[in-house]
Amino acid sequence: MTLREWIRQREITGFPTFSFEDTLLAFPDRSRQVLLNAIQREKKCGRIYSPYKSFYVIVPVHYVTRGSVPPAYYMDSLMHYLGKRYYMGLLSAAAFWGAAHQRSQTDYVFVEKPVLKGFAGPSDVKVYGLSRFPFEYTVTRNGECGVVRYSNAELTACDLVQNASAIGGHSVVATILRELLESADFHRAAEGVFCLFSSAVIQRLGYLVAEVLEDGVQGSVIYDEWRKMPVARRTIPLNAERRTKGASVSKRWMIVVNEIVEEDD
């Protein structure tokens, strides 16, 4: 059996990813270099794609012209191979919740620390390392290639606010939150997901929900949960990277409103 035939057999039997170690086991009579050469030929013709060293994805026909496959297609298998817990987050998670304003050119993955040396993934994947992995606030669904794990609605909302500058600013966050809030429930968040974030993140989240999106119901719940948090509260800027001189202040949320936030059309 040739490597190409072995790859085809894996694909039709429901195993669309493999590692170099798998090929060594499948072809014990072949040298490492011979197998590496054969793998390189398959990569060049677009038959397989390698998002990470020694890990390969068999490219489905409908992705051949693209030359790669979406990270959600293989991420669960890759993280199992690496022995890491993970979840798709930010705009990637928002898309699963039907709250993505537009398709992001980047996928966002949160991985438990320590992130393996040299692990960055392909250029269209941004990886965040977490010291405390919030497994209880993730959910799964069946994707094209098995299971996909992503953040629940509440964790997604908090992550979006915490990483606002990385995804385009608070206007982008507010636009996504509008739809994401339909799936979110922040009751008892002070005992749960809010414990993963600073008071500043919750203040900004509450301000965006209550005063920008004008969702009084959700805003009140977030406010009550924020007040339960055993943290020191202080007045903070909405945008920590901008000047605050002359900006108005939301006394309820203790936010210096130094940025105009508008939902995208």
XYZ file of C-alpha atoms in Angstrom:
265
model
C 0.000 0.000 0.000
C 1.262 3.462 -0.862
C 0.979 6.427 1.476
C -1.627 7.958 -0.826
C -3.730 4.772 -0.661
C -3.368 4.711 3.136
C -4.490 8.341 3.343
C -7.495 7.575 1.156
C -8.402 4.598 3.324
C -8.256 6.732 6.480
C -10.485 9.348 4.907
C -13.227 6.956 3.821
C -13.198 5.200 7.197
C -13.698 8.446 9.125
C -10.153 9.344 10.213
C -9.396 12.637 8.418
C -6.292 13.523 10.452
C -3.059 11.712 11.260
C 0.361 12.274 12.784
C 3.790 11.337 11.540
C 3.871 8.763 14.322
C 0.793 7.151 12.749
C 2.637 6.722 9.447
C 5.609 5.125 11.209
C 3.284 2.553 12.749
C 1.466 1.954 9.464
C 4.684 1.533 7.454
C 7.236 -0.094 9.779
C 9.343 -1.267 6.844
C 9.941 2.259 5.513
C 12.498 4.755 6.713
C 11.566 8.080 8.254
C 13.043 9.938 5.294
C 11.073 7.919 2.748
C 7.863 8.665 4.622
C 8.735 12.340 4.994
C 9.361 12.569 1.255
C 6.024 10.913 0.502
C 4.226 13.246 2.912
C 5.880 16.252 1.288
C 4.608 15.138 -2.124
C 1.070 14.858 -0.777
C 1.355 18.333 0.744
C 2.573 19.828 -2.518
C -0.377 18.469 -4.457
C -2.798 19.801 -1.847
C -3.928 16.382 -0.686
C -2.973 17.005 2.934
C -2.469 20.112 5.042
C -0.224 20.529 8.077
C -1.461 23.116 10.603
C 1.183 22.006 13.094
C 4.464 20.114 12.860
C 4.044 16.344 12.426
C 0.240 16.643 12.348
C -1.698 16.419 9.101
C -5.235 16.986 7.896
C -6.625 15.205 4.852
C -8.091 18.006 2.763
C -11.697 17.383 1.648
C -12.417 17.957 -2.022
C -14.352 21.161 -1.357
C -11.319 22.709 0.363
C -8.647 21.659 -2.141
C -8.606 24.968 -4.034
C -8.237 26.825 -0.744
C -5.215 24.749 0.237
C -6.218 24.490 3.882
C -9.235 23.730 6.021
C -10.967 25.804 8.722
C -9.432 25.322 12.186
C -12.754 24.117 13.588
C -12.446 21.145 11.220
C -9.342 19.742 12.882
C -8.790 21.620 16.165
C -10.274 18.964 18.444
C -8.089 16.253 16.892
C -5.017 18.477 17.025
C -5.502 19.336 20.693
C -6.065 15.690 21.526
C -2.772 14.945 19.765
C -1.043 17.691 21.765
C -2.695 16.641 25.020
C -4.183 20.100 25.559
C -7.591 21.338 26.618
C -8.875 24.119 24.406
C -11.866 26.070 23.206
C -12.653 28.213 20.195
C -13.327 31.714 21.476
C -14.007 35.356 20.634
C -15.246 35.819 17.038
C -14.925 32.078 16.380
C -17.247 31.277 19.283
C -19.584 34.129 18.357
C -20.022 32.539 14.929
C -21.169 29.297 16.566
C -23.715 31.317 18.561
C -24.940 32.991 15.383
C -23.688 36.347 16.634
C -20.799 37.032 14.261
C -21.374 40.250 12.339
C -19.152 39.037 9.522
C -16.832 36.114 8.898
C -13.523 36.756 10.593
C -10.330 36.084 8.664
C -8.773 34.884 11.929
C -9.797 32.055 14.240
C -9.221 32.367 17.971
C -8.236 29.438 20.174
C -7.726 29.407 23.943
C -5.370 26.693 25.213
C -4.366 25.727 28.733
C -0.846 26.680 29.740
C 1.900 25.917 29.278
C 1.493 26.487 25.566
C 3.921 24.149 23.834
C 7.155 25.756 22.713
C 6.844 26.893 19.145
C 3.089 26.404 19.062
C 1.457 29.198 17.125
C -0.623 27.350 14.592
C -1.132 28.620 11.048
C -1.176 32.350 10.318
C -4.971 32.519 10.401
C -5.158 31.194 13.992
C -4.432 33.310 17.076
C -3.688 31.327 20.229
C -4.193 32.526 23.812
C -2.693 30.646 26.754
C -4.733 30.289 29.956
C -3.400 29.553 33.429
C -6.866 28.630 34.657
C -8.808 26.715 32.067
C -12.599 27.358 32.267
C -13.682 23.916 31.109
C -17.067 24.209 32.856
C -17.941 27.226 30.703
C -17.380 25.522 27.370
C -19.813 23.595 25.201
C -19.497 21.243 22.254
C -21.265 20.613 19.009
C -20.759 18.265 16.107
C -18.798 19.815 13.273
C -17.614 18.655 9.867
C -14.968 16.464 11.458
C -16.230 15.359 14.853
C -16.579 17.553 17.919
C -15.840 21.272 18.203
C -15.448 22.886 21.636
C -16.198 26.580 22.110
C -16.977 29.036 24.903
C -20.523 29.370 26.207
C -22.363 32.634 25.663
C -21.354 34.210 28.984
C -17.670 33.331 28.668
C -17.693 34.519 25.060
C -19.125 37.889 26.127
C -16.466 38.394 28.803
C -13.652 37.268 26.500
C -14.837 39.707 23.831
C -14.720 42.630 26.251
C -11.347 41.623 27.681
C -9.839 41.321 24.202
C -11.710 44.164 22.526
C -8.596 45.785 21.068
C -7.587 42.517 19.387
C -10.842 42.156 17.480
C -11.493 45.708 16.344
C -12.625 47.677 19.388
C -15.702 48.143 21.534
C -17.986 48.963 18.601
C -17.318 45.494 17.185
C -17.893 43.995 20.633
C -21.185 45.837 21.067
C -22.400 44.688 17.655
C -21.720 41.059 18.525
C -23.127 41.363 22.040
C -26.479 42.491 20.654
C -27.140 39.010 19.278
C -25.071 37.068 21.787
C -27.212 38.327 24.679
C -30.153 36.340 23.313
C -28.318 33.196 24.449
C -26.639 34.538 27.593
C -27.775 34.250 31.210
C -25.623 36.059 33.773
C -27.511 34.999 36.888
C -25.041 33.682 39.523
C -22.142 34.833 37.355
C -20.436 36.288 40.452
C -20.014 32.723 41.693
C -18.958 31.448 38.289
C -17.650 32.946 35.077
C -17.086 36.458 36.484
C -14.491 35.000 38.868
C -12.248 34.460 35.850
C -12.117 38.159 35.033
C -11.156 41.435 36.637
C -13.723 43.896 37.891
C -12.766 46.189 35.000
C -13.918 43.638 32.428
C -17.293 43.254 34.123
C -17.703 47.020 34.425
C -17.070 47.478 30.715
C -19.369 44.582 29.849
C -22.138 46.021 31.988
C -21.704 49.496 30.547
C -21.892 48.208 26.971
C -24.969 46.099 27.677
C -26.885 48.612 29.784
C -25.955 51.964 28.307
C -24.868 51.290 24.726
C -27.213 48.431 23.852
C -29.823 49.716 26.320
C -30.669 46.234 27.548
C -31.934 47.122 31.002
C -32.820 43.572 32.026
C -29.452 42.016 31.254
C -27.691 45.161 32.440
C -29.350 44.949 35.854
C -28.409 41.300 36.233
C -24.774 42.038 35.362
C -24.758 44.996 37.759
C -26.119 42.944 40.656
C -23.591 40.174 40.006
C -20.752 42.663 39.709
C -21.674 44.185 43.074
C -21.484 40.731 44.655
C -17.891 40.242 43.550
C -15.402 40.538 46.442
C -13.158 42.990 44.618
C -12.042 46.581 45.026
C -14.008 48.872 42.733
C -12.591 51.970 41.148
C -13.381 54.278 38.282
C -11.732 53.115 35.061
C -11.623 54.295 31.435
C -13.712 52.492 28.858
C -10.671 52.451 26.591
C -7.459 52.096 28.564
C -5.410 53.207 25.545
C -7.038 56.626 25.159
C -6.918 59.873 27.074
C -9.666 60.509 29.608
C -9.453 64.285 29.945
C -12.854 65.904 29.438
C -14.714 62.586 29.076
C -18.026 62.016 30.816
C -18.421 59.419 33.552
C -21.017 56.699 34.026
C -21.435 56.848 37.797
C -23.376 53.579 37.939
C -20.656 51.616 36.190
C -17.737 53.808 37.305
C -16.646 54.113 33.684
C -14.928 57.117 32.105
C -16.561 57.197 28.676
C -13.533 58.142 26.577
C -14.643 56.346 23.431
C -17.706 56.634 21.214
C -19.228 53.190 20.788
C -21.605 52.590 17.898
C -22.979 49.313 16.613
C -21.932 48.449 13.075
C -24.650 48.346 10.434
